[in-house]
Amino acid sequence: QKEVEQNSGPLSVPEGAIASLNCTYSDRGSQSFFWYRQYSGKSPELIMFIYSNGDKEDGRFTAQLNKASQYVSLLIRDSQPSDSATYLCAVRSAGNNRKLIWGLGTSLAVNP
Amino acid sequence: EAGVTQFPSHSVIEKGQTVTLRCDPISGHDNLYWYRRVMGKEIKFLLHFVKESKQDESGMPNNRFLAERTGGTYSTLKVQPAELEDSGVYFCASSLSWGDNENYGYTFGSGTRLTVV
């Protein structure tokens, strides 16, 4: 079992729709959860982080965390073609270890 | 504010040769990380510096990889001798000093694409 799992996609949504990206993780001790966006040939760019159960909203983005189910998601409202990218889920465990464990990423295509 | 800078952006070397990658973190960022992404695989952690000290090097694949951060500023990652399986994109990232909100994410450099032929 992979430590962080994401559906590789591609996920295709029409412009203006809600895109829902999902991520599960295996380490129950994980404490912080990150969503990064990566355009082709570019470096990952942090979109949001979340560490408490529930929802966290930032503009068109909402991160949702359910530690009991070991599940974190990212919702993108009013999707735009410029949102087309690979979305990477990353998880940090408890303690002094600051490394991130990454999923493979989900490819999102927003169609005009 | 300048971002995380990596050099070179691309490198093609022959098996058995030596390559040195460089990373300049954001000024004032004590934490510096190296990650690698092999094609078709997840991004994998290599090591973490706090200033000039190696905090965690559990992800270094083998002793052909040597990372340094003299003076706690820029870092180098040397691969000697390079093997075919070392091909991939090597990312460097930096973050604020220890004790900050640990939920801050990293700022990544643009990466070095290494191809070993």
Coordinates of C-alpha atoms in Angstrom, one line a residue, chain A residues 23 25 27-28 30-33 49-57 62-73, chain B residues 103:
Chain A
C23 CA -6.1 11.9 -1.4
Y25 CA -2.9 8.4 3.5
D27 CA 0.1 6.9 8.5
R28 CA -2.4 7.8 11.3
S30 CA 0.3 12.3 10.0
Q31 CA -0.4 15.9 11.2
S32 CA -0.1 18.3 8.3
F33 CA -1.5 18.0 4.8
F49 CA -2.3 23.4 3.9
I50 CA -4.6 22.0 6.5
Y51 CA -4.0 20.3 9.9
S52 CA -7.4 20.3 11.6
N53 CA -10.4 18.2 10.8
G54 CA -13.0 20.0 8.8
D55 CA -12.9 22.5 6.0
K56 CA -10.5 25.3 5.2
E57 CA -11.4 27.8 2.5
T62 CA -11.4 24.4 -0.1
A63 CA -9.4 21.8 1.6
Q64 CA -11.2 19.1 3.6
L65 CA -9.6 16.9 6.2
N66 CA -11.0 13.8 7.9
K67 CA -8.3 12.2 10.1
A68 CA -10.6 9.3 11.2
S69 CA -11.0 8.3 7.6
Q70 CA -7.4 9.3 6.7
Y71 CA -8.7 11.3 3.8
V72 CA -8.0 14.8 2.5
S73 CA -9.6 16.5 -0.5
Chain B
N103 CA 2.5 23.9 8.7

